[in-house]
Coordinates of C-alpha atoms and ligand atoms in Angstrom, one line a residue:
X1 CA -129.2 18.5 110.6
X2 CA -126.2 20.0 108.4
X3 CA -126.0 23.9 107.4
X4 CA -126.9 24.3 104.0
X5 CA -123.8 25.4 102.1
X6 CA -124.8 25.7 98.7
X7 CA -126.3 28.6 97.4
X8 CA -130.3 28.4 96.6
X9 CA -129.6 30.1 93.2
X10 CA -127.1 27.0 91.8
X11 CA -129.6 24.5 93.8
X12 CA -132.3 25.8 91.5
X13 CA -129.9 25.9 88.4
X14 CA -129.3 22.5 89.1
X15 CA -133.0 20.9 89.5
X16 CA -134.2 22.4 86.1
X17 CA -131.3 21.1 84.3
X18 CA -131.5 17.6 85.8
X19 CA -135.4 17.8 85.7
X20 CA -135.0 18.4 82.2
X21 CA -132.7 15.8 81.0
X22 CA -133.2 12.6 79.9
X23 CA -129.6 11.3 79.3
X24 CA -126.9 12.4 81.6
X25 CA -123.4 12.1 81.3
X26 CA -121.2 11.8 84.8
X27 CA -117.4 12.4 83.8
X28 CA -115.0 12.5 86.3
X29 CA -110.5 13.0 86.6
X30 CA -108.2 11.3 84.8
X31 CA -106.6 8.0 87.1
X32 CA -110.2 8.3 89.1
X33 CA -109.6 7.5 93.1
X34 CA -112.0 6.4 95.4
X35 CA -113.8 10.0 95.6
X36 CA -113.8 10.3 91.6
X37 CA -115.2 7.0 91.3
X38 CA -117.4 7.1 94.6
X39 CA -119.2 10.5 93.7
X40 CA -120.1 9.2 90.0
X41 CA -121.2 6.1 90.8
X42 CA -123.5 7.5 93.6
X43 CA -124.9 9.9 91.2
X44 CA -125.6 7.3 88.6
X45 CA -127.8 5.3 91.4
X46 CA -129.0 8.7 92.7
X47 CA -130.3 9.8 89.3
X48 CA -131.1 6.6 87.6
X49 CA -133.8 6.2 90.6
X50 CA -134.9 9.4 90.0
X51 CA -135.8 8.2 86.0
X52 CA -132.9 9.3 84.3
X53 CA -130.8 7.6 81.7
X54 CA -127.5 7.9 83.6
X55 CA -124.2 6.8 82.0
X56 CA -120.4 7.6 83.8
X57 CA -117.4 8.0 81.7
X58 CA -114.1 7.8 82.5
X59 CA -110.2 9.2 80.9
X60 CA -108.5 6.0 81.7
X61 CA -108.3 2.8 84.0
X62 CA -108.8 3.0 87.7
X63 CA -107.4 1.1 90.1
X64 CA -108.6 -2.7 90.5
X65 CA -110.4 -2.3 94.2
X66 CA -113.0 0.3 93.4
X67 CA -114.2 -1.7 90.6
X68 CA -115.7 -3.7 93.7
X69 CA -118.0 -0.6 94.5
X70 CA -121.8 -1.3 93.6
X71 CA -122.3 -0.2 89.7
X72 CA -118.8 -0.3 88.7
X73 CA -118.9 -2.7 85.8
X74 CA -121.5 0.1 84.2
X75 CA -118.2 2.9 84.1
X76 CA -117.4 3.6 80.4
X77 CA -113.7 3.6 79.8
X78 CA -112.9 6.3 77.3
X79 CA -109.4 4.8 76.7
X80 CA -111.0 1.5 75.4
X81 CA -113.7 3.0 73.6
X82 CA -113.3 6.3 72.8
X83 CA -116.1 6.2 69.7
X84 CA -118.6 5.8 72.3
X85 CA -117.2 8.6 74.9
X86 CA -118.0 10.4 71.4
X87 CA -121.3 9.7 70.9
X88 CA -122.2 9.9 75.2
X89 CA -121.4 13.7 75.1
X90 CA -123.6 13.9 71.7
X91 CA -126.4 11.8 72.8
X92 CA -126.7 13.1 76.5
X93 CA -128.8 16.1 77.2
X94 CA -126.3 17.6 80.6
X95 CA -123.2 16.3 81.2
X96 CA -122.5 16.4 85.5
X97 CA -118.5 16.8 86.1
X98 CA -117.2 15.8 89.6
X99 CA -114.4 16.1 91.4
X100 CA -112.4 17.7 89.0
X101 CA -111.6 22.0 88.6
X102 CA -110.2 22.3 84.6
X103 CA -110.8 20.6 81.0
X104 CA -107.2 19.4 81.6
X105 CA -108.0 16.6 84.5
X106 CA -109.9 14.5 81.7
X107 CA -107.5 13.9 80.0
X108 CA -108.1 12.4 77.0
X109 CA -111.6 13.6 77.1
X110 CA -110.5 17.1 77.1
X111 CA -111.2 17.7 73.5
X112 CA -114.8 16.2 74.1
X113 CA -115.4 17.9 76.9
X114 CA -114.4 21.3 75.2
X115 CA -116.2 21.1 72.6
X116 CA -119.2 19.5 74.1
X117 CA -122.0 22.1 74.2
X118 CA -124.6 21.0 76.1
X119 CA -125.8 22.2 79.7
X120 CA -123.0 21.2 82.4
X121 CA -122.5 21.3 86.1
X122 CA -119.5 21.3 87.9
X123 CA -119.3 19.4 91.5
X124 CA -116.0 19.9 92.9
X125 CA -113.8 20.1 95.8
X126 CA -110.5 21.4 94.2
X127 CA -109.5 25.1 94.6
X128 CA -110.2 27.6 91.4
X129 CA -112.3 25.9 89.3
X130 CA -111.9 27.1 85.4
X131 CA -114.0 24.8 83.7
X132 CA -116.9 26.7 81.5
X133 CA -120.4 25.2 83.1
X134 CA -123.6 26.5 83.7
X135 CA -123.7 26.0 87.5
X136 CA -120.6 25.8 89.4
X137 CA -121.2 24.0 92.7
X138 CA -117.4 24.6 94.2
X139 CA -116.6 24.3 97.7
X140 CA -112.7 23.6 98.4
X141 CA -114.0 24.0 101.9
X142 CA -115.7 20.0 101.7
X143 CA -113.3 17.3 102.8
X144 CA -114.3 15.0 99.5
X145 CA -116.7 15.5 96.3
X146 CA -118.9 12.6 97.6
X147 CA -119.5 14.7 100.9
X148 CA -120.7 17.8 99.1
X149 CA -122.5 15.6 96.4
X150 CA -124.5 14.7 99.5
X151 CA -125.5 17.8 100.3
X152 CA -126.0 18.5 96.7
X153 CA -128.7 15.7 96.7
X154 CA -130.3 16.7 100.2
X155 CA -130.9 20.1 98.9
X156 CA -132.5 18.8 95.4
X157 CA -134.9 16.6 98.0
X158 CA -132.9 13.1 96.8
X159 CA -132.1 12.4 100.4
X160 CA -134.7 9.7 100.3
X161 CA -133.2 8.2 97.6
X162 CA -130.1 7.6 98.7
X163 CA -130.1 3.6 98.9
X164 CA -127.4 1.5 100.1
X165 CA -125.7 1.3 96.9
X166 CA -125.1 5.0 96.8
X167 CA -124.5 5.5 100.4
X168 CA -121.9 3.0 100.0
X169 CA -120.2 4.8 97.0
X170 CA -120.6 8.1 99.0
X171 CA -118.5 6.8 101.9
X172 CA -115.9 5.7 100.0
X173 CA -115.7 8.7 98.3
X174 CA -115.5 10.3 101.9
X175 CA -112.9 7.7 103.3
X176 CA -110.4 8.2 100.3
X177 CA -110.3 12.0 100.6
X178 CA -109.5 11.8 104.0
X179 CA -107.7 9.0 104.6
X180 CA -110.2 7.2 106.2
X181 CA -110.4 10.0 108.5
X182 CA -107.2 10.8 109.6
X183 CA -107.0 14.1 107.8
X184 CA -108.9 16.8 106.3
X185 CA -111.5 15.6 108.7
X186 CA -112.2 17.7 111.4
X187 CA -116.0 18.9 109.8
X188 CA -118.1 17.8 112.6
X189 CA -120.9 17.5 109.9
X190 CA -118.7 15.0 108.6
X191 CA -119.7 12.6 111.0
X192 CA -123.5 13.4 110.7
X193 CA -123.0 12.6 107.0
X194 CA -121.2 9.4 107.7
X195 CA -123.9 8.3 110.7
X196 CA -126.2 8.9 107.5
X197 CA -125.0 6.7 105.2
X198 CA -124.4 4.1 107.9
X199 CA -128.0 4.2 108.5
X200 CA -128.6 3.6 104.8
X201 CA -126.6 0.3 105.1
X202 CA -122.8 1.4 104.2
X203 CA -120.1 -1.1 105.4
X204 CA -117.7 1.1 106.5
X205 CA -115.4 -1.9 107.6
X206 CA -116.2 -3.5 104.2
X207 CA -114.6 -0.6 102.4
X208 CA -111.8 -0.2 105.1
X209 CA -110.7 -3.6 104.3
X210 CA -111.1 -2.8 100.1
X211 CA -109.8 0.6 100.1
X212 CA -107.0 1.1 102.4
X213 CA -106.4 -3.3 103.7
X214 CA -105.7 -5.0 99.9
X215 CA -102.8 -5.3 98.6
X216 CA -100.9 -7.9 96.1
X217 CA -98.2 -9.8 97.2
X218 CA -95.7 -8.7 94.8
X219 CA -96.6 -5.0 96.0
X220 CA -96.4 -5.9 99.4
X221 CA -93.2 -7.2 98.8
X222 CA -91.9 -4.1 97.3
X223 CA -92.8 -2.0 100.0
X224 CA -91.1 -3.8 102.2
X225 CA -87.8 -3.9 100.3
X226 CA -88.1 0.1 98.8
X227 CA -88.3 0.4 103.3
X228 CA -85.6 -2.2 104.2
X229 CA -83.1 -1.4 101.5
X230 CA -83.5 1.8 99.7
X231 CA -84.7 4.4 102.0
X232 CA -82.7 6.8 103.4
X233 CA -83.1 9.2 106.4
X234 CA -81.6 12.5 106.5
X235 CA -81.9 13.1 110.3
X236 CA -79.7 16.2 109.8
X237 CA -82.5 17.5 107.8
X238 CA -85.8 15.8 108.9
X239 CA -86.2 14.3 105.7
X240 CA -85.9 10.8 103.8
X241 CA -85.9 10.0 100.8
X242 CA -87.0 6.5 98.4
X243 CA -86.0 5.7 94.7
X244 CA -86.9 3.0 93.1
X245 CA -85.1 1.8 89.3
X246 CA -87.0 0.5 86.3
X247 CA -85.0 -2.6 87.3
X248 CA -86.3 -3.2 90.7
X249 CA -89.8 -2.1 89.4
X250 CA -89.5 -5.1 87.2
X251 CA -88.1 -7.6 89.4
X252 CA -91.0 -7.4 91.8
X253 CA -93.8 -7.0 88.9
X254 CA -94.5 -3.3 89.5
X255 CA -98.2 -2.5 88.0
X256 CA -99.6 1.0 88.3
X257 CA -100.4 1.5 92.2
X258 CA -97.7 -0.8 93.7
X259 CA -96.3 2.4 95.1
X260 CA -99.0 3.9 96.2
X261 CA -98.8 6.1 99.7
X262 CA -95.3 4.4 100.1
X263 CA -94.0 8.1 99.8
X264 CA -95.9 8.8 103.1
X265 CA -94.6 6.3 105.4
X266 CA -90.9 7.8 106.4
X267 CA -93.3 10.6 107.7
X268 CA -94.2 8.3 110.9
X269 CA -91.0 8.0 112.0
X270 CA -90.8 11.2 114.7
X271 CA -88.6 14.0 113.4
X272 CA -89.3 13.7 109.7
X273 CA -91.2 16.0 108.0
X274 CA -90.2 15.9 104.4
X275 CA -90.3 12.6 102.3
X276 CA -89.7 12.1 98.9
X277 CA -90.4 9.4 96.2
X278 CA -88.3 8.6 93.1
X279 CA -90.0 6.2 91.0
X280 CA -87.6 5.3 87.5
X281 CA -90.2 5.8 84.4
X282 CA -89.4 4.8 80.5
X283 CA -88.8 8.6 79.9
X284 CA -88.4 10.5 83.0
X285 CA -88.0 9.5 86.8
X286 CA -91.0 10.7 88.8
X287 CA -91.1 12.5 91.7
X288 CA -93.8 13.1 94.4
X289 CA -93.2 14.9 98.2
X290 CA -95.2 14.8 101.1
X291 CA -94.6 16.9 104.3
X292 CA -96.1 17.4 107.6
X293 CA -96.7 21.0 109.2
X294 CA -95.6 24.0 106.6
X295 CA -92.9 22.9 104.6
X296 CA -94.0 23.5 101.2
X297 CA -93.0 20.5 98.6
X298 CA -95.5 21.9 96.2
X299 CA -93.1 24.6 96.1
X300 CA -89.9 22.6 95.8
X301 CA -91.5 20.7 93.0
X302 CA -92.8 23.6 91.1
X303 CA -89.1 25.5 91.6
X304 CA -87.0 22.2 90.7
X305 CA -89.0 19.6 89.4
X306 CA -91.5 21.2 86.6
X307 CA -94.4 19.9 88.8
X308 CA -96.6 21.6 91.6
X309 CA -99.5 20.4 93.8
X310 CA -100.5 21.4 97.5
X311 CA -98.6 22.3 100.7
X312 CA -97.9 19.1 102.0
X313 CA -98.4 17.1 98.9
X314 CA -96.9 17.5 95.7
X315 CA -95.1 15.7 92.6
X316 CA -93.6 16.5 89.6
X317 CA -90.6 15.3 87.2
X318 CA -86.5 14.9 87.1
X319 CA -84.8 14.4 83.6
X320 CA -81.6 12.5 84.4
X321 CA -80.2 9.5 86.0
X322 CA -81.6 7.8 89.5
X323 CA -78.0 8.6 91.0
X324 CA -78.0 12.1 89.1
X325 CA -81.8 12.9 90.5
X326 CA -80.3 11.5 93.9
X327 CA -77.9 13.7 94.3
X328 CA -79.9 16.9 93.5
X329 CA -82.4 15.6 96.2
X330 CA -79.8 16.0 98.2
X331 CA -77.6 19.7 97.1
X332 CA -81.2 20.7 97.3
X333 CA -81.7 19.6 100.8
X334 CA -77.9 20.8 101.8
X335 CA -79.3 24.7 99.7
X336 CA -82.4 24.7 101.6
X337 CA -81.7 24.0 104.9
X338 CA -82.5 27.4 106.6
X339 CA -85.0 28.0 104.2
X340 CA -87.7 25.4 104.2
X341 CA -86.2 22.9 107.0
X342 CA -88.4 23.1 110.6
X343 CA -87.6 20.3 112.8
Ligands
LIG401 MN1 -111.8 14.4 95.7

């Protein structure tokens, strides 16, 4: 069996507010990813089984692959319909928020979410949570929401009800956060949790193929031509770096997560260990940096880019032209070298 994690006291917290409620509202991060997504929809099936009246909100759209997960067409939008994202946080008796640490992630729930008073808990991964709820299930520790949510619904005596459905939501919530297990997976209980939900009837090859395998053409195409044509490899500085204009954006019919994990692959070519991603917006050009062992591009994007994020993963903002942001990439890179550099 797994080591129980959580403390008894929240566990407790937990089962007299759920055992209490009637309606509850799941919320989960602004531009949800397969974990956000994964972990509400599993505790809609999870607690609608259980009798409960269980409805999941969402900030804004989410990308077009999860809405294949079981229950997705039930997710409330709160961008389309933000009168009823209103009345859900009246109506509902405890509002359940995963995968998410402040008010600020919701986006344009925030307000609602602030001012909503009734009974919350807070499942979540992310480091320092600051969000006011009345138990705080935390543990940055946990590769994915949906893999502590697990253990969250073994502890409240849900295993059992864990069905397919849910188990299959729960992986994908698993598979996302990790990369479908290439990183921020070396738990062992990982793998018990996984052999679970296998047992349950998840398709892990299913959700390979949906998660991480589908693509669009016109993305496809643009990855290959942001590789071939516009990515350039500092070798001097183990780094490389991607932009891509408005105007190449357009010509290969750029929708929101065309780009996505393109900023990762310079990383595989041996010797690189700092890539970075220029992506030409309507006000700004946006930036995001991923590195391998301990050069910190949360800290180059917090210092020059009004952003932040993690050690090896990070983004923010450049005000400026592509060949003006281009060229500071690279002072910076030319200023850094003994600093951050480690080949
Ligand atoms: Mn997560």
């Amino acid at each position: 069996m797994i080591s129980r994690i959580i403390d008894e006291k929240s566990i407790h917290k937990a089962k007299s507010l759920i055992d209490n409620a009637e309606q509850i509202l799941v919320v989960t991060h602004m531009t949800p990813d397969g974990d956000a997504i994964g972990s509400s929809l599993a505790a809609m099936h999870v607690f609608s089984a259980i009798g409960k009246d269980v409805r999941v909100l969402i900030p804004d759209l989410y990308l077009a692959p999860l809405r294949k997960l079981p229950g997705a067409k039930e997710i409330v939008d709160g961008s389309r319909y933000p009168d009823f994202a209103e009345k859900l946080f009246e109506t509902s008796d405890l509002v359940i928020c995963l995968d998410f640490n402040e008010p600020s992630r919701v986006g344009r729930l925030e307000p609602l979410l602030r001012k909503c008073t009734k009974p919350k808990i807070l499942i979540d991964h992310h480091l320092n949570p600051d969000l006011e709820a009345d138990v705080i299930i935390s543990h940055p520790e946990m590769a994915a929401t949906a893999y502590l949510l697990f253990r969250v619904f073994c502890r409240l005596e849900l295993f059992n009800i864990i069905d397919r459905p849910a188990a299959q939501c729960l992986l994908a919530g698993m598979m996302t956060d990790t990369g479908n297990f290439a990183y921020n997976c070396s738990d062992p209980e990982l793998y018990i949790v996984v052999a679970e939900l296998l047992r349950k009837g998840a398709d892990k090859e299913a959700l390979y193929r949906l998660l991480f395998n589908t693509t669009s053409e016109n993305s496809m195409r643009l990855n290959a031509y942001a590789i071939l044509e516009k990515m350039k490899v500092f070798d001097e500085y183990g780094a490389a770096l991607i932009s891509l204009s408005r105007e190449e954006l357009n010509r290969f019919h750029y929708v929101k997560g065309d780009t996505e994990g393109l900023v990762n692959r310079p990383l595989a070519i041996p010797g690189i260990c700092y890539s970075a991603f220029m992506r030409e917006e309507s006000d700004c050009i946006r930036v995001s940096m991923r590195s391998v062992g301990d050069f910190p591009v949360n800290k180059v994007c917090s210092e020059h880019f009004d952003g932040g994020g993690h050690l090896n993963a990070a983004g923010g903002d450049f005000h400026g032209t592509m060949a003006e942001a281009e060229e500071f990439f690279r002072s910076l890179l030319q200023e850094n070298k003994d600093k951050y550099i480690h080949k």
